[in-house]
PDB file of C-alpha atoms in Angstrom:
ATOM      1  CA  MET A  79     -38.922  -9.677 -17.834  1.00 32.00           C
ATOM      2  CA  SER A  80     -37.141 -12.235 -15.916  1.00 31.00           C
ATOM      3  CA  GLU A  81     -33.244 -11.888 -15.576  1.00 34.00           C
ATOM      4  CA  GLY A  82     -29.933 -13.595 -14.389  1.00 32.00           C
ATOM      5  CA  ARG A  83     -27.189 -15.593 -15.781  1.00 34.00           C
ATOM      6  CA  THR A  84     -27.911 -19.054 -16.790  1.00 34.00           C
ATOM      7  CA  ALA A  85     -26.217 -21.567 -14.957  1.00 33.00           C
ATOM      8  CA  SER A  86     -26.353 -24.223 -16.648  1.00 38.00           C
ATOM      9  CA  VAL A  87     -26.711 -25.573 -20.668  1.00 44.00           C
ATOM     10  CA  PRO A  88     -28.104 -28.450 -22.128  1.00 48.00           C
ATOM     11  CA  LYS A  89     -25.846 -31.094 -23.212  1.00 49.00           C
ATOM     12  CA  GLY A  90     -27.262 -30.532 -26.567  1.00 56.00           C
ATOM     13  CA  GLN A  91     -26.163 -26.604 -27.019  1.00 60.00           C
ATOM     14  CA  GLU A  92     -22.313 -27.943 -25.371  1.00 62.00           C
ATOM     15  CA  GLN A  93     -22.156 -30.534 -28.318  1.00 67.00           C
ATOM     16  CA  GLU A  94     -23.519 -27.639 -31.027  1.00 84.00           C
ATOM     17  CA  ILE A  95     -20.665 -24.692 -29.512  1.00 91.00           C
ATOM     18  CA  ASP A  96     -17.964 -27.433 -29.898  1.00 90.00           C
ATOM     19  CA  ARG A  97     -18.347 -26.962 -33.580  1.00 92.00           C
ATOM     20  CA  TYR A  98     -16.878 -23.487 -33.774  1.00 95.00           C
ATOM     21  CA  ARG A  99     -13.982 -24.205 -31.930  1.00 95.00           C
ATOM     22  CA  ILE A 100     -11.002 -23.778 -33.789  1.00 96.00           C
ATOM     23  CA  ALA A 101      -8.624 -26.795 -34.041  1.00 93.00           C
ATOM     24  CA  ARG A 102      -5.519 -25.508 -35.449  1.00 95.00           C
ATOM     25  CA  GLU A 103      -4.161 -22.339 -35.196  1.00 95.00           C
ATOM     26  CA  PRO A 104      -4.663 -19.548 -37.793  1.00 95.00           C
ATOM     27  CA  PHE A 105      -1.536 -18.035 -39.334  1.00 94.00           C
ATOM     28  CA  TYR A 106      -1.119 -14.334 -38.568  1.00 95.00           C
ATOM     29  CA  ALA A 107       1.584 -11.922 -38.515  1.00 92.00           C
ATOM     30  CA  GLU A 108       1.395  -9.218 -35.734  1.00 92.00           C
ATOM     31  CA  VAL A 109       1.501  -5.668 -36.931  1.00 88.00           C
ATOM     32  CA  ARG A 110       0.788  -2.815 -34.494  1.00 88.00           C
ATOM     33  CA  GLY A 111       0.400  -4.854 -31.310  1.00 93.00           C
ATOM     34  CA  GLU A 112      -3.374  -5.899 -32.194  1.00 97.00           C
ATOM     35  CA  VAL A 113      -2.799  -9.162 -30.331  1.00 97.00           C
ATOM     36  CA  GLY A 114      -1.866  -7.009 -27.090  1.00 97.00           C
ATOM     37  CA  LEU A 115      -4.734  -4.927 -27.066  1.00 97.00           C
ATOM     38  CA  PHE A 116      -7.620  -7.965 -27.773  1.00 98.00           C
ATOM     39  CA  THR A 117      -6.086 -10.046 -25.440  1.00 98.00           C
ATOM     40  CA  ILE A 118      -6.823  -7.326 -22.383  1.00 98.00           C
ATOM     41  CA  ALA A 119     -10.187  -6.655 -23.547  1.00 98.00           C
ATOM     42  CA  ALA A 120     -10.946 -10.058 -23.623  1.00 97.00           C
ATOM     43  CA  GLN A 121      -9.618  -9.872 -20.265  1.00 97.00           C
ATOM     44  CA  SER A 122     -11.499  -6.997 -19.184  1.00 96.00           C
ATOM     45  CA  ARG A 123     -14.995  -8.261 -20.590  1.00 96.00           C
ATOM     46  CA  MET A 124     -14.522  -5.540 -23.155  1.00 97.00           C
ATOM     47  CA  PRO A 125     -16.689  -5.425 -26.802  1.00 97.00           C
ATOM     48  CA  VAL A 126     -13.980  -4.449 -29.751  1.00 98.00           C
ATOM     49  CA  MET A 127     -14.413  -3.324 -32.740  1.00 97.00           C
ATOM     50  CA  LEU A 128     -12.386  -3.623 -35.925  1.00 97.00           C
ATOM     51  CA  LYS A 129     -11.946  -0.859 -38.338  1.00 94.00           C
ATOM     52  CA  GLY A 130      -9.881  -1.281 -41.563  1.00 91.00           C
ATOM     53  CA  PRO A 131     -10.217  -1.967 -45.723  1.00 88.00           C
ATOM     54  CA  THR A 132     -11.891  -5.681 -47.333  1.00 87.00           C
ATOM     55  CA  GLY A 133      -9.180  -8.507 -46.924  1.00 88.00           C
ATOM     56  CA  CYS A 134      -6.529  -7.006 -45.007  1.00 90.00           C
ATOM     57  CA  GLY A 135      -6.877  -9.594 -41.977  1.00 92.00           C
ATOM     58  CA  LYS A 136      -9.685  -8.557 -40.157  1.00 95.00           C
ATOM     59  CA  THR A 137     -10.856 -12.127 -40.054  1.00 95.00           C
ATOM     60  CA  ARG A 138      -8.227 -14.059 -39.729  1.00 96.00           C
ATOM     61  CA  PHE A 139      -7.005 -11.701 -36.785  1.00 97.00           C
ATOM     62  CA  VAL A 140     -10.520 -13.154 -34.767  1.00 98.00           C
ATOM     63  CA  GLN A 141      -9.578 -16.745 -35.792  1.00 97.00           C
ATOM     64  CA  HIS A 142      -6.105 -16.076 -34.458  1.00 98.00           C
ATOM     65  CA  MET A 143      -7.341 -14.685 -31.133  1.00 98.00           C
ATOM     66  CA  ALA A 144     -10.156 -17.367 -30.955  1.00 98.00           C
ATOM     67  CA  TYR A 145      -7.586 -19.922 -30.955  1.00 98.00           C
ATOM     68  CA  ARG A 146      -5.024 -18.519 -28.710  1.00 97.00           C
ATOM     69  CA  LEU A 147      -7.666 -17.621 -25.995  1.00 97.00           C
ATOM     70  CA  GLY A 148      -9.191 -21.227 -26.507  1.00 96.00           C
ATOM     71  CA  ARG A 149     -12.793 -19.689 -27.143  1.00 97.00           C
ATOM     72  CA  PRO A 150     -15.064 -20.844 -29.568  1.00 97.00           C
ATOM     73  CA  LEU A 151     -15.777 -18.498 -32.621  1.00 98.00           C
ATOM     74  CA  ILE A 152     -19.237 -17.882 -34.076  1.00 97.00           C
ATOM     75  CA  THR A 153     -19.012 -15.598 -36.845  1.00 97.00           C
ATOM     76  CA  VAL A 154     -22.357 -14.160 -38.792  1.00 96.00           C
ATOM     77  CA  ALA A 155     -21.600 -12.121 -41.824  1.00 94.00           C
ATOM     78  CA  CYS A 156     -24.047  -9.104 -41.550  1.00 93.00           C
ATOM     79  CA  HIS A 157     -26.536  -8.240 -44.760  1.00 91.00           C
ATOM     80  CA  GLU A 158     -29.536  -6.134 -45.112  1.00 89.00           C
ATOM     81  CA  ASP A 159     -31.928  -8.544 -44.630  1.00 91.00           C
ATOM     82  CA  LEU A 160     -30.415  -9.987 -41.282  1.00 91.00           C
ATOM     83  CA  THR A 161     -33.029  -9.613 -38.699  1.00 90.00           C
ATOM     84  CA  ALA A 162     -33.221  -9.229 -34.574  1.00 90.00           C
ATOM     85  CA  SER A 163     -34.381 -13.048 -34.753  1.00 92.00           C
ATOM     86  CA  ASP A 164     -31.841 -14.326 -36.842  1.00 93.00           C
ATOM     87  CA  LEU A 165     -28.970 -13.038 -34.299  1.00 94.00           C
ATOM     88  CA  VAL A 166     -31.390 -13.704 -31.239  1.00 95.00           C
ATOM     89  CA  GLY A 167     -33.268 -16.618 -32.191  1.00 94.00           C
ATOM     90  CA  ARG A 168     -36.826 -18.175 -33.135  1.00 92.00           C
ATOM     91  CA  TYR A 169     -39.929 -20.473 -32.541  1.00 90.00           C
ATOM     92  CA  LEU A 170     -39.999 -23.492 -34.795  1.00 91.00           C
ATOM     93  CA  LEU A 171     -42.512 -26.334 -35.177  1.00 88.00           C
ATOM     94  CA  LYS A 172     -40.911 -29.463 -34.853  1.00 85.00           C
ATOM     95  CA  GLY A 173     -43.452 -32.481 -35.252  1.00 84.00           C
ATOM     96  CA  GLN A 174     -46.621 -31.510 -33.323  1.00 84.00           C
ATOM     97  CA  GLU A 175     -45.021 -29.222 -30.906  1.00 90.00           C
ATOM     98  CA  THR A 176     -43.340 -25.492 -30.908  1.00 90.00           C
ATOM     99  CA  VAL A 177     -39.417 -25.215 -30.218  1.00 91.00           C
ATOM    100  CA  TRP A 178     -37.621 -22.015 -28.974  1.00 93.00           C
ATOM    101  CA  MET A 179     -34.168 -21.945 -31.233  1.00 93.00           C
ATOM    102  CA  ASP A 180     -31.353 -20.035 -29.741  1.00 94.00           C
ATOM    103  CA  GLY A 181     -29.695 -18.078 -32.262  1.00 95.00           C
ATOM    104  CA  PRO A 182     -26.063 -17.086 -32.840  1.00 96.00           C
ATOM    105  CA  LEU A 183     -26.206 -14.313 -30.451  1.00 96.00           C
ATOM    106  CA  THR A 184     -27.865 -16.222 -27.760  1.00 96.00           C
ATOM    107  CA  LEU A 185     -25.638 -19.453 -28.262  1.00 96.00           C
ATOM    108  CA  GLY A 186     -22.731 -17.385 -27.823  1.00 97.00           C
ATOM    109  CA  VAL A 187     -23.903 -14.914 -24.859  1.00 97.00           C
ATOM    110  CA  LYS A 188     -24.367 -18.634 -23.236  1.00 96.00           C
ATOM    111  CA  GLN A 189     -21.626 -20.678 -24.210  1.00 96.00           C
ATOM    112  CA  GLY A 190     -18.195 -17.983 -23.670  1.00 96.00           C
ATOM    113  CA  ALA A 191     -17.838 -17.646 -27.285  1.00 97.00           C
ATOM    114  CA  ILE A 192     -16.286 -14.543 -29.255  1.00 98.00           C
ATOM    115  CA  VAL A 193     -19.480 -13.394 -31.617  1.00 98.00           C
ATOM    116  CA  TYR A 194     -17.898 -11.547 -34.556  1.00 98.00           C
ATOM    117  CA  LEU A 195     -20.551  -9.635 -36.612  1.00 96.00           C
ATOM    118  CA  ASP A 196     -18.828  -8.893 -40.289  1.00 95.00           C
ATOM    119  CA  GLU A 197     -19.339  -5.934 -41.313  1.00 91.00           C
ATOM    120  CA  ILE A 198     -21.683  -5.165 -39.226  1.00 91.00           C
ATOM    121  CA  VAL A 199     -22.431  -1.520 -41.436  1.00 88.00           C
ATOM    122  CA  GLU A 200     -24.725  -3.723 -43.931  1.00 88.00           C
ATOM    123  CA  ALA A 201     -27.207  -4.818 -41.354  1.00 87.00           C
ATOM    124  CA  ARG A 202     -30.021  -2.866 -40.989  1.00 83.00           C
ATOM    125  CA  LYS A 203     -29.849   0.052 -37.821  1.00 78.00           C
ATOM    126  CA  ASP A 204     -33.314  -1.662 -36.071  1.00 77.00           C
ATOM    127  CA  THR A 205     -31.441  -5.196 -35.474  1.00 83.00           C
ATOM    128  CA  THR A 206     -27.746  -3.470 -34.627  1.00 86.00           C
ATOM    129  CA  VAL A 207     -29.531  -2.696 -31.460  1.00 88.00           C
ATOM    130  CA  ILE A 208     -30.396  -5.249 -29.699  1.00 91.00           C
ATOM    131  CA  ILE A 209     -26.663  -5.274 -29.542  1.00 93.00           C
ATOM    132  CA  HIS A 210     -26.433  -2.173 -27.000  1.00 94.00           C
ATOM    133  CA  PRO A 211     -27.257  -3.709 -24.114  1.00 94.00           C
ATOM    134  CA  LEU A 212     -24.594  -6.295 -24.498  1.00 93.00           C
ATOM    135  CA  SER A 213     -21.817  -4.079 -25.424  1.00 94.00           C
ATOM    136  CA  ASP A 214     -21.667  -2.159 -22.295  1.00 91.00           C
ATOM    137  CA  ASP A 215     -21.328  -2.666 -18.483  1.00 91.00           C
ATOM    138  CA  ARG A 216     -24.769  -4.427 -18.528  1.00 93.00           C
ATOM    139  CA  ARG A 217     -23.858  -7.605 -20.860  1.00 96.00           C
ATOM    140  CA  LEU A 218     -27.732  -8.402 -20.817  1.00 96.00           C
ATOM    141  CA  LEU A 219     -29.431  -9.611 -23.946  1.00 96.00           C
ATOM    142  CA  PRO A 220     -33.059  -9.389 -23.690  1.00 94.00           C
ATOM    143  CA  ILE A 221     -35.390 -12.173 -25.633  1.00 93.00           C
ATOM    144  CA  GLU A 222     -38.753 -10.571 -25.982  1.00 90.00           C
ATOM    145  CA  LYS A 223     -40.198 -13.552 -27.256  1.00 89.00           C
ATOM    146  CA  LYS A 224     -39.022 -14.960 -24.370  1.00 91.00           C
ATOM    147  CA  GLY A 225     -39.903 -12.728 -21.742  1.00 89.00           C
ATOM    148  CA  GLN A 226     -36.088 -12.962 -20.748  1.00 92.00           C
ATOM    149  CA  VAL A 227     -33.190 -11.065 -20.666  1.00 95.00           C
ATOM    150  CA  ILE A 228     -29.871 -13.317 -20.051  1.00 95.00           C
ATOM    151  CA  GLU A 229     -26.540 -12.116 -18.864  1.00 96.00           C
ATOM    152  CA  ALA A 230     -23.499 -13.060 -21.126  1.00 97.00           C
ATOM    153  CA  VAL A 231     -21.068 -15.683 -19.038  1.00 97.00           C
ATOM    154  CA  ASP A 232     -17.897 -14.079 -18.538  1.00 96.00           C
ATOM    155  CA  ASP A 233     -16.004 -15.454 -21.296  1.00 97.00           C
ATOM    156  CA  PHE A 234     -18.634 -14.172 -24.070  1.00 98.00           C
ATOM    157  CA  MET A 235     -16.821 -11.470 -26.511  1.00 98.00           C
ATOM    158  CA  LEU A 236     -18.516  -9.328 -28.859  1.00 98.00           C
ATOM    159  CA  VAL A 237     -16.314  -8.486 -32.080  1.00 98.00           C
ATOM    160  CA  ILE A 238     -17.822  -6.287 -34.493  1.00 96.00           C
ATOM    161  CA  SER A 239     -16.084  -4.989 -38.204  1.00 94.00           C
ATOM    162  CA  TYR A 240     -16.596  -2.854 -40.859  1.00 87.00           C
ATOM    163  CA  ASN A 241     -14.696  -0.786 -43.362  1.00 87.00           C
ATOM    164  CA  PRO A 242     -14.527   2.934 -42.905  1.00 82.00           C
ATOM    165  CA  GLY A 243     -13.851   3.736 -46.378  1.00 69.00           C
ATOM    166  CA  TYR A 244     -17.336   2.233 -47.432  1.00 61.00           C
ATOM    167  CA  GLN A 245     -19.146   5.286 -45.115  1.00 53.00           C
ATOM    168  CA  SER A 246     -21.736   6.863 -46.097  1.00 50.00           C
ATOM    169  CA  ILE A 247     -24.918   8.386 -44.698  1.00 45.00           C
ATOM    170  CA  LEU A 248     -27.105   5.594 -45.651  1.00 53.00           C
ATOM    171  CA  LYS A 249     -24.101   2.639 -44.554  1.00 66.00           C
ATOM    172  CA  ASP A 250     -22.520   3.952 -41.298  1.00 74.00           C
ATOM    173  CA  LEU A 251     -22.322   3.486 -37.474  1.00 80.00           C
ATOM    174  CA  LYS A 252     -24.124   5.109 -35.263  1.00 82.00           C
ATOM    175  CA  GLN A 253     -22.217   7.340 -32.258  1.00 87.00           C
ATOM    176  CA  SER A 254     -24.509   5.099 -29.874  1.00 86.00           C
ATOM    177  CA  THR A 255     -23.127   1.689 -31.230  1.00 88.00           C
ATOM    178  CA  LYS A 256     -19.675   3.000 -32.237  1.00 89.00           C
ATOM    179  CA  GLN A 257     -19.109   4.480 -28.484  1.00 92.00           C
ATOM    180  CA  ARG A 258     -19.860   0.967 -27.213  1.00 94.00           C
ATOM    181  CA  PHE A 259     -16.438  -0.540 -28.921  1.00 96.00           C
ATOM    182  CA  MET A 260     -12.616  -0.379 -28.272  1.00 96.00           C
ATOM    183  CA  ALA A 261     -11.038   0.380 -31.872  1.00 96.00           C
ATOM    184  CA  ILE A 262      -8.295  -1.353 -33.081  1.00 97.00           C
ATOM    185  CA  GLU A 263      -7.546   0.114 -36.472  1.00 95.00           C
ATOM    186  CA  PHE A 264      -6.033  -2.271 -39.419  1.00 94.00           C
ATOM    187  CA  ASP A 265      -4.603  -1.389 -42.427  1.00 90.00           C
ATOM    188  CA  TYR A 266      -2.628  -3.278 -45.318  1.00 90.00           C
ATOM    189  CA  PRO A 267       0.348  -5.043 -43.334  1.00 90.00           C
ATOM    190  CA  LEU A 268       3.878  -3.410 -43.943  1.00 93.00           C
ATOM    191  CA  PRO A 269       5.852  -4.771 -47.233  1.00 96.00           C
ATOM    192  CA  ASP A 270       8.084  -7.259 -45.376  1.00 96.00           C
ATOM    193  CA  VAL A 271       4.636  -8.475 -42.770  1.00 94.00           C
ATOM    194  CA  GLU A 272       2.278  -8.720 -46.104  1.00 96.00           C
ATOM    195  CA  SER A 273       5.069 -10.599 -47.814  1.00 97.00           C
ATOM    196  CA  ARG A 274       5.339 -13.346 -45.172  1.00 96.00           C
ATOM    197  CA  VAL A 275       1.981 -13.910 -45.104  1.00 96.00           C
ATOM    198  CA  VAL A 276       1.821 -14.290 -49.252  1.00 97.00           C
ATOM    199  CA  ALA A 277       4.628 -16.319 -48.963  1.00 98.00           C
ATOM    200  CA  HIS A 278       2.937 -18.378 -46.708  1.00 97.00           C
ATOM    201  CA  GLU A 279       0.037 -18.758 -46.983  1.00 96.00           C
ATOM    202  CA  ALA A 280       0.522 -19.382 -50.889  1.00 97.00           C
ATOM    203  CA  GLY A 281       3.467 -21.581 -50.509  1.00 97.00           C
ATOM    204  CA  VAL A 282       5.970 -19.226 -53.087  1.00 98.00           C
ATOM    205  CA  SER A 283       9.004 -18.179 -52.792  1.00 97.00           C
ATOM    206  CA  LEU A 284       9.453 -15.174 -50.943  1.00 97.00           C
ATOM    207  CA  GLU A 285      10.594 -13.704 -54.209  1.00 97.00           C
ATOM    208  CA  VAL A 286       7.351 -13.917 -55.968  1.00 98.00           C
ATOM    209  CA  ALA A 287       5.353 -12.701 -52.616  1.00 98.00           C
ATOM    210  CA  GLN A 288       7.457  -9.587 -53.070  1.00 98.00           C
ATOM    211  CA  ARG A 289       7.102  -8.639 -56.292  1.00 98.00           C
ATOM    212  CA  LEU A 290       3.157  -8.813 -55.616  1.00 98.00           C
ATOM    213  CA  VAL A 291       3.346  -6.796 -52.602  1.00 98.00           C
ATOM    214  CA  LYS A 292       5.388  -4.488 -54.865  1.00 97.00           C
ATOM    215  CA  ILE A 293       2.873  -4.513 -57.574  1.00 97.00           C
ATOM    216  CA  ALA A 294       0.180  -4.310 -54.593  1.00 96.00           C
ATOM    217  CA  GLU A 295       1.647  -0.941 -53.325  1.00 96.00           C
ATOM    218  CA  LYS A 296       1.975   0.540 -56.781  1.00 95.00           C
ATOM    219  CA  VAL A 297      -1.701  -0.004 -57.393  1.00 94.00           C
ATOM    220  CA  ARG A 298      -3.240   1.125 -54.179  1.00 92.00           C
ATOM    221  CA  ASN A 299      -1.481   4.790 -54.594  1.00 90.00           C
ATOM    222  CA  LEU A 300      -4.221   4.825 -57.464  1.00 86.00           C
ATOM    223  CA  LYS A 301      -7.268   4.608 -54.647  1.00 77.00           C
ATOM    224  CA  ASN A 302      -9.163   7.506 -55.463  1.00 71.00           C
ATOM    225  CA  HIS A 303      -7.525   8.493 -59.096  1.00 75.00           C
ATOM    226  CA  GLY A 304      -9.941   6.310 -60.305  1.00 75.00           C
ATOM    227  CA  LEU A 305     -10.036   3.271 -58.071  1.00 83.00           C
ATOM    228  CA  GLU A 306     -12.455   2.430 -54.975  1.00 80.00           C
ATOM    229  CA  GLU A 307     -10.352   0.481 -53.256  1.00 82.00           C
ATOM    230  CA  GLY A 308      -6.683  -1.073 -53.084  1.00 87.00           C
ATOM    231  CA  VAL A 309      -5.546  -4.687 -53.640  1.00 94.00           C
ATOM    232  CA  SER A 310      -6.353  -6.969 -50.646  1.00 94.00           C
ATOM    233  CA  THR A 311      -3.738  -9.176 -49.503  1.00 95.00           C
ATOM    234  CA  ARG A 312      -6.194 -11.966 -50.103  1.00 95.00           C
ATOM    235  CA  LEU A 313      -6.126 -11.089 -53.780  1.00 97.00           C
ATOM    236  CA  LEU A 314      -2.313 -11.161 -53.375  1.00 97.00           C
ATOM    237  CA  ILE A 315      -2.491 -15.018 -52.191  1.00 97.00           C
ATOM    238  CA  TYR A 316      -4.733 -15.675 -54.832  1.00 98.00           C
ATOM    239  CA  ALA A 317      -2.412 -14.597 -57.245  1.00 98.00           C
ATOM    240  CA  ALA A 318       0.506 -16.203 -56.136  1.00 98.00           C
ATOM    241  CA  THR A 319      -1.663 -19.372 -55.959  1.00 98.00           C
ATOM    242  CA  LEU A 320      -2.118 -19.103 -59.167  1.00 98.00           C
ATOM    243  CA  ILE A 321       1.493 -19.002 -59.836  1.00 98.00           C
ATOM    244  CA  ARG A 322       2.073 -21.112 -57.607  1.00 98.00           C
ATOM    245  CA  GLN A 323       0.358 -24.203 -59.813  1.00 98.00           C
ATOM    246  CA  GLY A 324       1.547 -22.604 -63.090  1.00 97.00           C
ATOM    247  CA  VAL A 325      -0.169 -19.877 -64.095  1.00 98.00           C
ATOM    248  CA  PRO A 326       1.875 -17.370 -65.819  1.00 97.00           C
ATOM    249  CA  ALA A 327       2.504 -13.970 -63.712  1.00 96.00           C
ATOM    250  CA  ASP A 328       1.255 -11.359 -65.998  1.00 95.00           C
ATOM    251  CA  GLN A 329      -2.034 -13.760 -66.108  1.00 97.00           C
ATOM    252  CA  ALA A 330      -2.444 -14.545 -62.400  1.00 98.00           C
ATOM    253  CA  CYS A 331      -2.104 -11.021 -61.500  1.00 97.00           C
ATOM    254  CA  ASP A 332      -4.776  -9.917 -64.595  1.00 97.00           C
ATOM    255  CA  VAL A 333      -7.389 -12.626 -62.907  1.00 97.00           C
ATOM    256  CA  ALA A 334      -6.798 -11.918 -59.724  1.00 97.00           C
ATOM    257  CA  ILE A 335      -6.197  -8.767 -59.050  1.00 97.00           C
ATOM    258  CA  ALA A 336      -6.503  -6.350 -61.871  1.00 96.00           C
ATOM    259  CA  ARG A 337     -10.462  -7.267 -62.987  1.00 96.00           C
ATOM    260  CA  PRO A 338     -11.124  -7.946 -59.519  1.00 95.00           C
ATOM    261  CA  ILE A 339     -10.977  -4.609 -58.505  1.00 93.00           C
ATOM    262  CA  THR A 340     -11.919  -2.660 -61.616  1.00 94.00           C
ATOM    263  CA  ASP A 341     -13.854  -2.942 -64.686  1.00 93.00           C
ATOM    264  CA  ASP A 342     -12.051   0.252 -66.335  1.00 92.00           C
ATOM    265  CA  PRO A 343     -10.606  -0.603 -69.121  1.00 93.00           C
ATOM    266  CA  ASP A 344      -7.768   2.485 -68.647  1.00 92.00           C
ATOM    267  CA  MET A 345      -7.220   1.583 -65.370  1.00 93.00           C
ATOM    268  CA  LEU A 346      -7.207  -2.041 -66.334  1.00 93.00           C
ATOM    269  CA  ARG A 347      -4.334  -1.359 -68.982  1.00 94.00           C
ATOM    270  CA  SER A 348      -2.623   0.764 -66.343  1.00 92.00           C
ATOM    271  CA  ILE A 349      -2.355  -2.093 -63.360  1.00 94.00           C
ATOM    272  CA  ILE A 350      -1.081  -4.815 -66.534  1.00 93.00           C
ATOM    273  CA  GLU A 351       1.648  -1.775 -67.213  1.00 95.00           C
ATOM    274  CA  VAL A 352       2.714  -2.116 -63.665  1.00 95.00           C
ATOM    275  CA  VAL A 353       2.636  -6.000 -63.399  1.00 95.00           C
ATOM    276  CA  LYS A 354       5.072  -6.007 -66.739  1.00 95.00           C
ATOM    277  CA  ALA A 355       7.469  -3.567 -65.231  1.00 95.00           C
ATOM    278  CA  ILE A 356       8.015  -6.010 -62.057  1.00 96.00           C
ATOM    279  CA  PHE A 357       7.399  -9.428 -63.127  1.00 91.00           C
TER     280      PHE A 357
END
């Protein structure tokens, strides 16, 4: 295999990476100093792992940081059919010739983007192994089909996320993968912060947002008592958006909070009772 930093990038790829630049700053309310930690990690060329429940702001945080750092953001939604070729690239037929097409990981390595592998635990273990040489001090991406090894440019940053609540013997990250990353733990924001987020994102009054957050707090206490997962901030924003559009609060909370998180009739009734007590 040959090895070395890519000296120049074709103009077509430069134009392609511009598609991944974030034009407007995404709203994000810092919770526990994560902005400073991520900034230092980016400056130190350190890979980052974001751990936390569904809908607590991990993806929005990465978008916010990509904007702040002025770097393109390439997001890959991981799934069990994701292959190494999906990440690295493959040869494709174009007319009468075979041409190489870079995958999202290769594009990010060459162009200095943040590559965000969302819910990496969903990907096959043989696929995640490909990020190992990128996530230690080597910062190398082997491209076996081309017989090349590409050295990541300085601005490249690898970020992964997963939900520890879904861990099982079959779906967990290997220690050899975990211990290559700095980990930032995420959870649902404190009530005052979450209320500001819901009010801002949905365009509702702070009072409505506070009531929704109070519902979420009570429902989250039911986790491990019949609920697999608590109410995400995302669902609160959905409920608030419906309320702003004129949907009655109890109906908005039913369709945007209660029914997405449980199918159990008794649990549904319990959540609706909470909603009636607060609204």
